[in-house]
Short mmCIF file of C-alpha atoms in Angstrom, two decimals:
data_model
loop_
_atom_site.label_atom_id
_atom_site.label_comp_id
_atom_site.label_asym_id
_atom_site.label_seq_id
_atom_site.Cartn_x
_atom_site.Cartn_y
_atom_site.Cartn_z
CA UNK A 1 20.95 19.58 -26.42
CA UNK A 2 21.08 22.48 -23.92
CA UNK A 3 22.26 25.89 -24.64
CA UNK A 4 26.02 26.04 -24.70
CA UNK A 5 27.72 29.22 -25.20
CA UNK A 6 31.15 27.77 -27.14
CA UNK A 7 28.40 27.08 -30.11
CA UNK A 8 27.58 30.89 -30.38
CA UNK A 9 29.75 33.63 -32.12
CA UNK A 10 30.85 35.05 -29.00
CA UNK A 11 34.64 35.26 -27.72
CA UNK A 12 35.03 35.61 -24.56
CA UNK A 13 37.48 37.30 -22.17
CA UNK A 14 40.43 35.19 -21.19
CA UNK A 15 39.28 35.56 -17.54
CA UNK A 16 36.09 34.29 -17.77
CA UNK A 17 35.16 31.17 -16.95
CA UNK A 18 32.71 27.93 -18.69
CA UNK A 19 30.06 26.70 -16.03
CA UNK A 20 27.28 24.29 -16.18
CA UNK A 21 24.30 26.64 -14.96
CA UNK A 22 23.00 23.77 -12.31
CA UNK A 23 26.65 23.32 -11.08
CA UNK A 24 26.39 26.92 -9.75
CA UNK A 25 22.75 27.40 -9.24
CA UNK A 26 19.41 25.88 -8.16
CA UNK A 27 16.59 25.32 -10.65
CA UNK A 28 13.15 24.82 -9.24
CA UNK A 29 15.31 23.48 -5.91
CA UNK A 30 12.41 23.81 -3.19
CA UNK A 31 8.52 22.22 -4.16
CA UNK A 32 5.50 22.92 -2.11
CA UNK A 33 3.74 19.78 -0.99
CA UNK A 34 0.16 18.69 0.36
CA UNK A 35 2.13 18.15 3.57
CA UNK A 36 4.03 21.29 3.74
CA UNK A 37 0.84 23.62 3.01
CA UNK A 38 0.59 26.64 5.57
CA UNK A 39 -2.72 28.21 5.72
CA UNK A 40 -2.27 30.55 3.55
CA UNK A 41 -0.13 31.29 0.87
CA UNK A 42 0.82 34.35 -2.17
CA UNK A 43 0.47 33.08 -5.48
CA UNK A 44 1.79 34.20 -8.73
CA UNK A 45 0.45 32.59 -11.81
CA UNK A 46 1.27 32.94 -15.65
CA UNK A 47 -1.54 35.36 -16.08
CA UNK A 48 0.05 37.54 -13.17
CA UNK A 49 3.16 38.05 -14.69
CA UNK A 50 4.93 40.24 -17.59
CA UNK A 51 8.03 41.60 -18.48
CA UNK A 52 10.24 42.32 -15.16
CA UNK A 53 7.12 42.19 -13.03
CA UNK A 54 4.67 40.43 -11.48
CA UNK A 55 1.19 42.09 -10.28
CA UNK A 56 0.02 41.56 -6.42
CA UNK A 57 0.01 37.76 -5.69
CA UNK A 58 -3.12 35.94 -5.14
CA UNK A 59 -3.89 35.53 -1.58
CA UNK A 60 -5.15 32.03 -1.20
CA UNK A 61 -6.50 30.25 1.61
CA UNK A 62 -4.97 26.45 2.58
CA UNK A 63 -8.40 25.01 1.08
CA UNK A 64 -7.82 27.17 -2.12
CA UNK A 65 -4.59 26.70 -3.46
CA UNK A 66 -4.22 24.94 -6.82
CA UNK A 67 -2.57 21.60 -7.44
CA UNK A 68 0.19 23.91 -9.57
CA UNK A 69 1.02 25.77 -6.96
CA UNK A 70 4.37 24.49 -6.07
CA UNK A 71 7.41 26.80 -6.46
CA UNK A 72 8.40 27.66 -3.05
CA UNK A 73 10.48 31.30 -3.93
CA UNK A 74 12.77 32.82 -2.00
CA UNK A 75 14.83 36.23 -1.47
CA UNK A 76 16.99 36.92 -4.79
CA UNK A 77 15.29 34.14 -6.57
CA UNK A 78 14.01 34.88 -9.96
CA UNK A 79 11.30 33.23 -12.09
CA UNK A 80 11.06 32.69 -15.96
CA UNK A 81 7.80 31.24 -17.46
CA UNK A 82 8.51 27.87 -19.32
CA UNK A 83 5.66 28.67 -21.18
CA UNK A 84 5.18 31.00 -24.60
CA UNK A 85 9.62 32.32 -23.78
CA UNK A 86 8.88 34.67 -26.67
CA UNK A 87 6.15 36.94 -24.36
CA UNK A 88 9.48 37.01 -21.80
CA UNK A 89 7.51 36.54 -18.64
CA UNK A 90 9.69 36.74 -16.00
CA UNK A 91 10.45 38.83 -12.87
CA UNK A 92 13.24 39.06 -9.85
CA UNK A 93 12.52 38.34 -6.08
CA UNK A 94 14.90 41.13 -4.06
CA UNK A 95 12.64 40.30 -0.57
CA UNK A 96 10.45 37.42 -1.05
CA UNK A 97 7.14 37.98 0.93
CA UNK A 98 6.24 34.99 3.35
CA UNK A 99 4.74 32.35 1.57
CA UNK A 100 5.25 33.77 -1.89
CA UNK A 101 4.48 30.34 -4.18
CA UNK A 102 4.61 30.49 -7.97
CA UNK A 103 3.06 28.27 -10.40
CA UNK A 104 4.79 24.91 -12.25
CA UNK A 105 4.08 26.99 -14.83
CA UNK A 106 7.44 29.08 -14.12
CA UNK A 107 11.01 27.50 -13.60
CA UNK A 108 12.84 28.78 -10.32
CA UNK A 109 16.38 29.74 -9.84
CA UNK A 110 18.24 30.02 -7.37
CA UNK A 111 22.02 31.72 -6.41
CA UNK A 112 23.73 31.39 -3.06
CA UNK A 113 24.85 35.34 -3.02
CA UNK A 114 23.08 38.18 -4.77
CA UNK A 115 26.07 39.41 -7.00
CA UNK A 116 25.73 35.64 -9.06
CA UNK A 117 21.38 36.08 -9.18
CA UNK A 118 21.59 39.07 -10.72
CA UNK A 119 24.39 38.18 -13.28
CA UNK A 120 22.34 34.88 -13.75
CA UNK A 121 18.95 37.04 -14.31
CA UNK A 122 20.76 39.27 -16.86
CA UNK A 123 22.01 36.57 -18.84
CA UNK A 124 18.96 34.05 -18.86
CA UNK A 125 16.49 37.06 -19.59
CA UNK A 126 18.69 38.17 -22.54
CA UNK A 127 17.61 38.01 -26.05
CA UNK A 128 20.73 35.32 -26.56
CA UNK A 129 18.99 33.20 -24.15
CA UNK A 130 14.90 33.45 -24.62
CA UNK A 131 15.76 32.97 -28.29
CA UNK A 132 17.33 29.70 -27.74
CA UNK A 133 14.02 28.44 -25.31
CA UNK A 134 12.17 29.34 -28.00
CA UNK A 135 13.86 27.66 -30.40
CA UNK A 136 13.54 24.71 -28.47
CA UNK A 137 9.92 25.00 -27.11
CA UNK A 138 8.03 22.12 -28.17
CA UNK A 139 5.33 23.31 -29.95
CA UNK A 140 1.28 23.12 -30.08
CA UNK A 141 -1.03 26.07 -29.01
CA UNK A 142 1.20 26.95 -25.64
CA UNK A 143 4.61 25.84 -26.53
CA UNK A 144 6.88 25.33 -23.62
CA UNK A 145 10.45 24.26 -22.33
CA UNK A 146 11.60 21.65 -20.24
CA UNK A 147 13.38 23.20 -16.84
CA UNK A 148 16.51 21.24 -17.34
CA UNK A 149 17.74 22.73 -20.50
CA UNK A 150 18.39 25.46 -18.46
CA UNK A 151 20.10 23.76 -15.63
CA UNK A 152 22.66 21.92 -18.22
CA UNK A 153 23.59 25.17 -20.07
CA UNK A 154 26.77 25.39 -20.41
CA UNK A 155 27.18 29.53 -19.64
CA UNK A 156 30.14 31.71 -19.22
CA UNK A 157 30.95 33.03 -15.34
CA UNK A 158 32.38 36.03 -15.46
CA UNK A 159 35.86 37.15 -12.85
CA UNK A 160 34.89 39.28 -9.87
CA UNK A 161 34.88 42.56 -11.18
CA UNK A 162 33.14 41.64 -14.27
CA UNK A 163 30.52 39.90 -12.23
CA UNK A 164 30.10 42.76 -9.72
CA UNK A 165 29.30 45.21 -13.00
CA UNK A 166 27.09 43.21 -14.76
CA UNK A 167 25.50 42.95 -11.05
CA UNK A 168 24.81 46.05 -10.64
CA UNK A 169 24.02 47.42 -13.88
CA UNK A 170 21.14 44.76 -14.19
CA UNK A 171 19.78 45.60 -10.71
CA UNK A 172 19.99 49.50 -11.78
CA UNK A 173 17.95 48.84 -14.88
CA UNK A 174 15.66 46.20 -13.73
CA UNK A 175 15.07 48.62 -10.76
CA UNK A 176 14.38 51.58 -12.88
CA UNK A 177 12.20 49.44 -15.34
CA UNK A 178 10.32 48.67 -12.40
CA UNK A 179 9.58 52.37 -10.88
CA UNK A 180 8.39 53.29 -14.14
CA UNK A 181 6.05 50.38 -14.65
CA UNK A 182 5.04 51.06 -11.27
CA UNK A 183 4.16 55.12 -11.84
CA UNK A 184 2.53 53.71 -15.16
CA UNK A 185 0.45 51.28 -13.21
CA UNK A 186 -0.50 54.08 -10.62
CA UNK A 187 -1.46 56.99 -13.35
CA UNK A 188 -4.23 54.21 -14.55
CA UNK A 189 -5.64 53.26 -11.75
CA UNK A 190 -6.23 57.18 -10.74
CA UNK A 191 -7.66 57.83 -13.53
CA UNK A 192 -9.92 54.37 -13.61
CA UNK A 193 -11.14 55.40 -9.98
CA UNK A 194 -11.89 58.88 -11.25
CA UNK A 195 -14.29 57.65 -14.05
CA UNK A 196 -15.56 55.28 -11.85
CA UNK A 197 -16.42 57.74 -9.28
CA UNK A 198 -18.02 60.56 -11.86
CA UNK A 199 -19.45 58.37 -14.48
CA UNK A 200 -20.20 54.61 -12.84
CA UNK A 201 -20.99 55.46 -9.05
CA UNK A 202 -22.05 58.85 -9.56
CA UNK A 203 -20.42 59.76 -6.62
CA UNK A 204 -20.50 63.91 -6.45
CA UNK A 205 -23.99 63.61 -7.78
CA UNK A 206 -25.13 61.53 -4.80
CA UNK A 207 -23.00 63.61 -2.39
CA UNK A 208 -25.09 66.37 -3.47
CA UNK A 209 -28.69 64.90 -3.34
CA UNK A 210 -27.21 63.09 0.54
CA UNK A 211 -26.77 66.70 1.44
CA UNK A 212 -30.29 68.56 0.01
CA UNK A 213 -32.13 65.93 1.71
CA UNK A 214 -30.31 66.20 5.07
CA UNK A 215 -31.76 70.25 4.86
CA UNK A 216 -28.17 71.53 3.74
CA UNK A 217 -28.17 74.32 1.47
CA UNK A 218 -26.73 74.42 -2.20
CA UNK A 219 -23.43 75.98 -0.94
CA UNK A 220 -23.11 73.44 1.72
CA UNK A 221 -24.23 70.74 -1.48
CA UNK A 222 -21.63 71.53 -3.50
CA UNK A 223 -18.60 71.05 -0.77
CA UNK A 224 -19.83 67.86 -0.39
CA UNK A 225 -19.36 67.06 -3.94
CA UNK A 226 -15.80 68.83 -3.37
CA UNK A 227 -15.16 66.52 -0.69
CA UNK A 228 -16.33 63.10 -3.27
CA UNK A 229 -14.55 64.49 -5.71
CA UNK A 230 -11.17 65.57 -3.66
CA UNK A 231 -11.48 62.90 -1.14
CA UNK A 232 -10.42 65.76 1.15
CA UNK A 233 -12.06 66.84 4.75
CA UNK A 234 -13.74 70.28 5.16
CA UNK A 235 -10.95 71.62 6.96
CA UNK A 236 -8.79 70.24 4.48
CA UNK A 237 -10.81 72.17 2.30
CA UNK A 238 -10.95 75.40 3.64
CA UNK A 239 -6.96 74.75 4.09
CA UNK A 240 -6.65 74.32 0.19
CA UNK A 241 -8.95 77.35 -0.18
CA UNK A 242 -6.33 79.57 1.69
CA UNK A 243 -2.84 77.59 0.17
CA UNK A 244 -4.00 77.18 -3.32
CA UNK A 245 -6.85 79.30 -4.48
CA UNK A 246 -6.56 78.34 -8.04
CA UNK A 247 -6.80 74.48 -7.15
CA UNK A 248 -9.52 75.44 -4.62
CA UNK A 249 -11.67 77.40 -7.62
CA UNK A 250 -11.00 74.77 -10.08
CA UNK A 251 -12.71 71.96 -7.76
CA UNK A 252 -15.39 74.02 -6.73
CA UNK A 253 -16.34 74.97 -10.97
CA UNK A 254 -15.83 70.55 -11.29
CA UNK A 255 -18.08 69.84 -8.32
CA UNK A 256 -21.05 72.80 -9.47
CA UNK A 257 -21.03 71.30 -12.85
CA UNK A 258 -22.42 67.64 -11.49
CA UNK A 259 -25.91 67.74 -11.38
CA UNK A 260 -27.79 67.89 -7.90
CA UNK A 261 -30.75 64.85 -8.91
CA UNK A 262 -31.04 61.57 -9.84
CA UNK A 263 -33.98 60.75 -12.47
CA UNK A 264 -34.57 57.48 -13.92
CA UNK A 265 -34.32 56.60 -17.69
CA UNK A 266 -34.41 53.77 -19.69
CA UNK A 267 -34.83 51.37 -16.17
CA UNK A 268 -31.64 53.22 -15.01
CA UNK A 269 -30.69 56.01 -12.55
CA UNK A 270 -28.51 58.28 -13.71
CA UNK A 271 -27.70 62.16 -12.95
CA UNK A 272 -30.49 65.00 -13.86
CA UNK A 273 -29.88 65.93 -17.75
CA UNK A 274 -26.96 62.94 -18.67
CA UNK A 275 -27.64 60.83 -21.64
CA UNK A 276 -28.10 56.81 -21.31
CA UNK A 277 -27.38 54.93 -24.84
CA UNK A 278 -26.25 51.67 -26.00
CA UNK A 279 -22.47 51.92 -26.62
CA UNK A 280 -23.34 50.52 -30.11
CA UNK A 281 -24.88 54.07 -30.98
CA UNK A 282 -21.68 55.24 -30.58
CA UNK A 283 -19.06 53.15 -32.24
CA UNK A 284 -18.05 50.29 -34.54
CA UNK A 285 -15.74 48.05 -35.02
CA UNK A 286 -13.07 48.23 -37.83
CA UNK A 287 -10.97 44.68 -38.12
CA UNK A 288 -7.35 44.92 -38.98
CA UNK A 289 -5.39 43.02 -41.69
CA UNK A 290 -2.30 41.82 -42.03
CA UNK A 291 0.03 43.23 -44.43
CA UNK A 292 1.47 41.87 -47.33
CA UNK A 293 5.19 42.06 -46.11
CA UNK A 294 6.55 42.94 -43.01
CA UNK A 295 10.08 44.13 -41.69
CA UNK A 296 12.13 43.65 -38.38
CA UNK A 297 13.52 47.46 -39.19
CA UNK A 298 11.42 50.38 -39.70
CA UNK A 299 12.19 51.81 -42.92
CA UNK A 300 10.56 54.99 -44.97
CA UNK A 301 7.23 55.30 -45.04
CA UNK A 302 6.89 52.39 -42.62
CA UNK A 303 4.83 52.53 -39.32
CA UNK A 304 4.75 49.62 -35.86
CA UNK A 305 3.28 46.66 -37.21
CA UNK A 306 0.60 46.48 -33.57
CA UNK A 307 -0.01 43.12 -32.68
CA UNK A 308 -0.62 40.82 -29.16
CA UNK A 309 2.84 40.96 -28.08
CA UNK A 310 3.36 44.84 -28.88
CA UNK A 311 0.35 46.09 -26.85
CA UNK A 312 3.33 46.48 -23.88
CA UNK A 313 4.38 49.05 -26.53
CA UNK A 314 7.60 47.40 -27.94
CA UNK A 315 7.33 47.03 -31.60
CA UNK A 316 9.18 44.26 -33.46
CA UNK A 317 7.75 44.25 -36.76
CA UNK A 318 7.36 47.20 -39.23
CA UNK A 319 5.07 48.09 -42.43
CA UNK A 320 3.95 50.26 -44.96
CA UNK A 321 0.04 51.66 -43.76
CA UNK A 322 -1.57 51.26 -47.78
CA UNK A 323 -4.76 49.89 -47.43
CA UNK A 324 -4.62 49.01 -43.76
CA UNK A 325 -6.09 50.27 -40.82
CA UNK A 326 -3.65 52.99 -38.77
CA UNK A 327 -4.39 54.33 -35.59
CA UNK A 328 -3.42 57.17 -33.21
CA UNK A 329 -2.22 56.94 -29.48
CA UNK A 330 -6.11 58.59 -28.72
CA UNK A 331 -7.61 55.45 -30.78
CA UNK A 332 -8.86 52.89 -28.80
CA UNK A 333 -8.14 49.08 -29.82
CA UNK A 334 -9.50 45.36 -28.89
CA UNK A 335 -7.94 42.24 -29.23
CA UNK A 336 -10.98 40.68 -30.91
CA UNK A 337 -9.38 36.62 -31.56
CA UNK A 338 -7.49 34.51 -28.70
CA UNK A 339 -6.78 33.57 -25.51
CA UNK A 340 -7.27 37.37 -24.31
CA UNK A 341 -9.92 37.88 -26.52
CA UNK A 342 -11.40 41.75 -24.63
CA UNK A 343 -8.39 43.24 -23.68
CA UNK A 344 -8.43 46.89 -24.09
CA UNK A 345 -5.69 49.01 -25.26
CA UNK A 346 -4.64 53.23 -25.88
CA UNK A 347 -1.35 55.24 -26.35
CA UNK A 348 -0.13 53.38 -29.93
CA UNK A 349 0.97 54.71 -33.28
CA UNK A 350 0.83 52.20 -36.32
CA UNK A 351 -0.74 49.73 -38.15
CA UNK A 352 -2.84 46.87 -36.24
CA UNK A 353 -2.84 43.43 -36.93
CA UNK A 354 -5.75 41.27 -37.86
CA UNK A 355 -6.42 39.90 -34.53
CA UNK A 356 -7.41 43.65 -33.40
CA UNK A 357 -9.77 46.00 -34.18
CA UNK A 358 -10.25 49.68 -34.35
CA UNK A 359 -13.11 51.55 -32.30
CA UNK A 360 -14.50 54.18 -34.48
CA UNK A 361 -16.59 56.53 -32.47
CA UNK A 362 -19.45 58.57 -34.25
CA UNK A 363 -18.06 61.09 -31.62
CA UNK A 364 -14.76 61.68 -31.27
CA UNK A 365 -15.00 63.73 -27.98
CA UNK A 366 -15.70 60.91 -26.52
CA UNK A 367 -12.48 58.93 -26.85
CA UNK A 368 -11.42 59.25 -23.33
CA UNK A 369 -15.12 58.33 -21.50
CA UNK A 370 -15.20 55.31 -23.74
CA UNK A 371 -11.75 54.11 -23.33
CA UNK A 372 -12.58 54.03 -19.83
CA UNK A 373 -15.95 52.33 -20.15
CA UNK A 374 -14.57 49.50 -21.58
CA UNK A 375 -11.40 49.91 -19.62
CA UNK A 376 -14.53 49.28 -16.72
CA UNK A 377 -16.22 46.68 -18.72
CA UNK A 378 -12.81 44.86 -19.46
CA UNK A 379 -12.99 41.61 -17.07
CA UNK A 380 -16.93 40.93 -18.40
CA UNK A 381 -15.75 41.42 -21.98
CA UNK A 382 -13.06 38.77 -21.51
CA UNK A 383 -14.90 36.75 -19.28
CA UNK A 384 -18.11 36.20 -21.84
CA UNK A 385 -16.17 35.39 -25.43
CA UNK A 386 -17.67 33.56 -27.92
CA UNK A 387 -16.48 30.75 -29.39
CA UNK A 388 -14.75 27.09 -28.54
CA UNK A 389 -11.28 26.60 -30.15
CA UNK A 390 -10.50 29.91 -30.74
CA UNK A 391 -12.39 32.25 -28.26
CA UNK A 392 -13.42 35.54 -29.98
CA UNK A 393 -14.74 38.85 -28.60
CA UNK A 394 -18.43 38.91 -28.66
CA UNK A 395 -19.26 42.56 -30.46
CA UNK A 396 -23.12 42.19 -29.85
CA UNK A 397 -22.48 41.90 -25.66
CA UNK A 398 -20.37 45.10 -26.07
CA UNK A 399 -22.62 47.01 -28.17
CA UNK A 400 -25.46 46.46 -25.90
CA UNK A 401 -23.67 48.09 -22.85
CA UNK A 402 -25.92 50.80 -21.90
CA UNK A 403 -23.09 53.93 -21.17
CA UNK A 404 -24.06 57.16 -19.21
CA UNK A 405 -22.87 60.79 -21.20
CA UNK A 406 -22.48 63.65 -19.05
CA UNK A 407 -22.87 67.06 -20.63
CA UNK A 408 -19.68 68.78 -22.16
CA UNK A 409 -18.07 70.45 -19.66
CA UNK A 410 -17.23 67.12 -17.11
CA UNK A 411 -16.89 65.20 -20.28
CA UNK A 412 -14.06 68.13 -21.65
CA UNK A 413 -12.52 68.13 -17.57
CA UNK A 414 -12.02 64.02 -17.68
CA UNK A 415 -10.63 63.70 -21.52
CA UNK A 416 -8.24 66.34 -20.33
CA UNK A 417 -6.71 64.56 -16.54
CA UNK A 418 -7.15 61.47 -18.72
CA UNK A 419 -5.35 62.87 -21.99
CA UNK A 420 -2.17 63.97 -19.73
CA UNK A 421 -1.67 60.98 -17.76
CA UNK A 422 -1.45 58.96 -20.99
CA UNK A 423 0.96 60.71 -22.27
CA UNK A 424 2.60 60.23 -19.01
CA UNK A 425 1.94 56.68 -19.56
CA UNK A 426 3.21 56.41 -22.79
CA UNK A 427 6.60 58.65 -21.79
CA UNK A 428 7.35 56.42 -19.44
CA UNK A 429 6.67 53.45 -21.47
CA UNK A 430 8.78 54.77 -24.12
CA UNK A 431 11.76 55.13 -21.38
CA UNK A 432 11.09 51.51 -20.38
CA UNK A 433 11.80 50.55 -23.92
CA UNK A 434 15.60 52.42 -24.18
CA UNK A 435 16.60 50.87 -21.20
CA UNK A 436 15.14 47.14 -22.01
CA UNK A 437 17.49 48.46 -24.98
CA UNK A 438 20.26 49.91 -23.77
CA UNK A 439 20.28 46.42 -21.32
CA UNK A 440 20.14 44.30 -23.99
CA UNK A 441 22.76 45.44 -25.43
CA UNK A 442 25.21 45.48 -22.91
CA UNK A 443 25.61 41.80 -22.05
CA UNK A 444 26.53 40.72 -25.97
CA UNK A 445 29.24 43.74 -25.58
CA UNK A 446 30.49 42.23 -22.18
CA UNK A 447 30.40 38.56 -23.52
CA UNK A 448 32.58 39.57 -26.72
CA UNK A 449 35.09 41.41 -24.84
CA UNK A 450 34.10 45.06 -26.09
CA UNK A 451 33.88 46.31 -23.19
CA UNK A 452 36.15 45.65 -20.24
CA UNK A 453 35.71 46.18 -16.68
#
């Protein structure tokens, strides 16, 4: 039977109204079809999408697209993942970009204004409503919902003003939710290009040794690296030199500290006086375990419970740390067991669960290089799992990564960018949470008449 608000403990307004959901909305109304391909389209898949958000679609050619590609989306549609409700994969469509398709894998709704999408995306998203698809999931390893038990709920429809509110507040939220997720996203990906430039490509190095064998002298060497490591022009440069002097003397100490040769060791080419070692020489892995009792509330001497679904940083589950393995927000974690066996995670407080695992480091300055490393190694990790039913993370293919270790002073510079963007990161993460919160809340208040309009 399909959700049906009259069945929950909510009393509603007089002025509201009971609606079937498909009476007033679309669900999954427009299907792409062999004949209707264009030559290219924008894909979102499952794996694309979490909480509010969906990466950068897929561009796919007309010879590339999948067979599942068949939700045609439009503006102020919004998607929910039939699959899994309880990871709550679903995201809004303000301006839909042209050919924006989303996998079967998602159910599609649609509203005729605006005002009625976002009221319908702030009640379907809701905790009232995900609980009941899960509830109802059939189950097996990917347990999922069928589309039409959300077209026959039977939901309330608020009166104008009510309607306008709700409106508005859930664009507000969803559109602040989405900034921060989107700063978040853009703090990591400096600092990824940053460690991929000093410690992967070698970039300031090379700039130097381009530069000595062109004739240039030392000076004239080390602006180079300035300009690898800046991505600024020479006149940009000098400009810098005269607006910020500080700045200016702080790049130029970075770029003298990167050696000005390559040498080869071990097979591999790496900078004049930097270290090349297996990454198993310099950590292990410590498994988690699952506590003996766990609790939805945090009480005394309780920490997060860390498991797959918390790694977004939302913690549902809550235990004492005797006898179990507690980490830091500097510790670095792996899901070792699942479906995204490899994934690499920073910025948590707690206990982990026994699907993760702990990277000790025989060095603890290291934390931020080696976050990153794998951070870098991430997709191979994931992509090479061993196993069949279950896949697992294959510790031997990580330990034998060979990692290059600058000397101290670049290795001190990085852990410290990289040490204040994450707790930017984790800030901002933290502010995602209140307002996923403060949202949540809300709608129950509205839908009980506690707050009127």
């Amino acid at each position: 039977m399909a959700f049906d608000i009259r069945e929950t403990a909510f009393k509603l307004p007089e002025n509201w109204k009971l609606v079937r959901l498909g009476d007033i909305a679309k669900v999954n109304e427009k299907s792409l079809t062999k004949k209707s391909q264009p030559d290219f389209i924008r894909y979102i898949d499952i794996s694309s999408v979490s909480t509010g958000a969906f990466d950068t679609p897929k561009l796919l050619k007309k010879d590339e697209i999948p067979s599942r590609a068949k939700r045609i989306l439009r503006n102020n549609d919004f998607i929910i993942s039939t699959v899994r409700p309880n990871l709550k994969q679903f995201s809004f469509i303000e301006e839909a970009q042209e050919n924006l398709i989303a996998s079967t894998g998602f159910c599609v709704i649609s509203s005729n204004n605006s005002k009625l999408a976002w009221y319908l995306y702030s009640l379907i998203t809701s905790d009232l409503f995900t609980e009941y698809l899960v509830k109802i999931a059939d189950g097996g390893a990917y347990p999922a919902f069928n589309p039409k038990e959300i077209e026959d709920a039977i939901i309330p429809l608020p009166d104008k003003d009510n309607l306008e509110f709700i409106s508005d507040t859930s664009r507000f939220f969803h559109k602040k939710i989405q900034l921060n997720t989107q700063i978040n996203q853009t703090l990591e990906q400096i600092v990824q290009a940053l460690f991929k430039s000093w410690f992967v490509d070698f970039e300031p190095v090379r700039a130097k040794v381009q530069a000595l064998s062109d004739g240039m002298s030392l000076e004239q060497a080390e602006l180079a690296a300035m300009q690898a490591i800046s991505g600024k022009t020479l006149e940009e440069l000098t400009a810098l030199s005269q607006t910020q002097p500080d700045r200016y003397a702080e790049l130029a100490e970075t770029a003298k500290a990167f050696p000005c040769e390559m040498v080869e060791v071990d097979g591999v080419d790496v900078p004049k006086g930097w270290e090349v070692k297996p990454l198993g020489d310099l950590i292990s892995f410590v498994k988690g375990k699952k506590p003996k009792s766990v609790s939805p509330k945090q009480e005394e001497n309780m920490l997060p419970h860390i498991l797959t679904s918390s790694l977004e940083g939302k913690y549902n589950e809550f235990c004492e740390s005797n006898k179990l393995v507690t980490i830091e927000y500097h510790n670095i974690i792996m899901l070792m067991d699942g479906s995204n066996s490899g994934r690499i995670a920073i910025g948590h407080n707690g206990v982990i669960g026994s699907t993760l695992a702990k990277i000790n480091l025989d060095n603890n300055k290291l934390w931020a290089v080696i976050y990153q490393f794998l951070k870098h190694k991430e997709a191979d990790i994931q992509a090479n799992t061993t196993g069949t039913t279950i896949p697992h993370t294959d510790k031997n293919r990580v330990n034998n990564y060979l990692m290059v270790i600058s000397d101290n002073f670049l290795l001190e510079k990085f852990t410290e960018l990289f040490d204040n963007s994450l707790l930017k990161i984790i800030s901002n993460r933290n502010q995602i949470i209140s307002l996923e919160t403060t949202r949540d809340l809300l709608l129950p208040r509205l839908l009980n008449g506690e707050i009127n309009v």
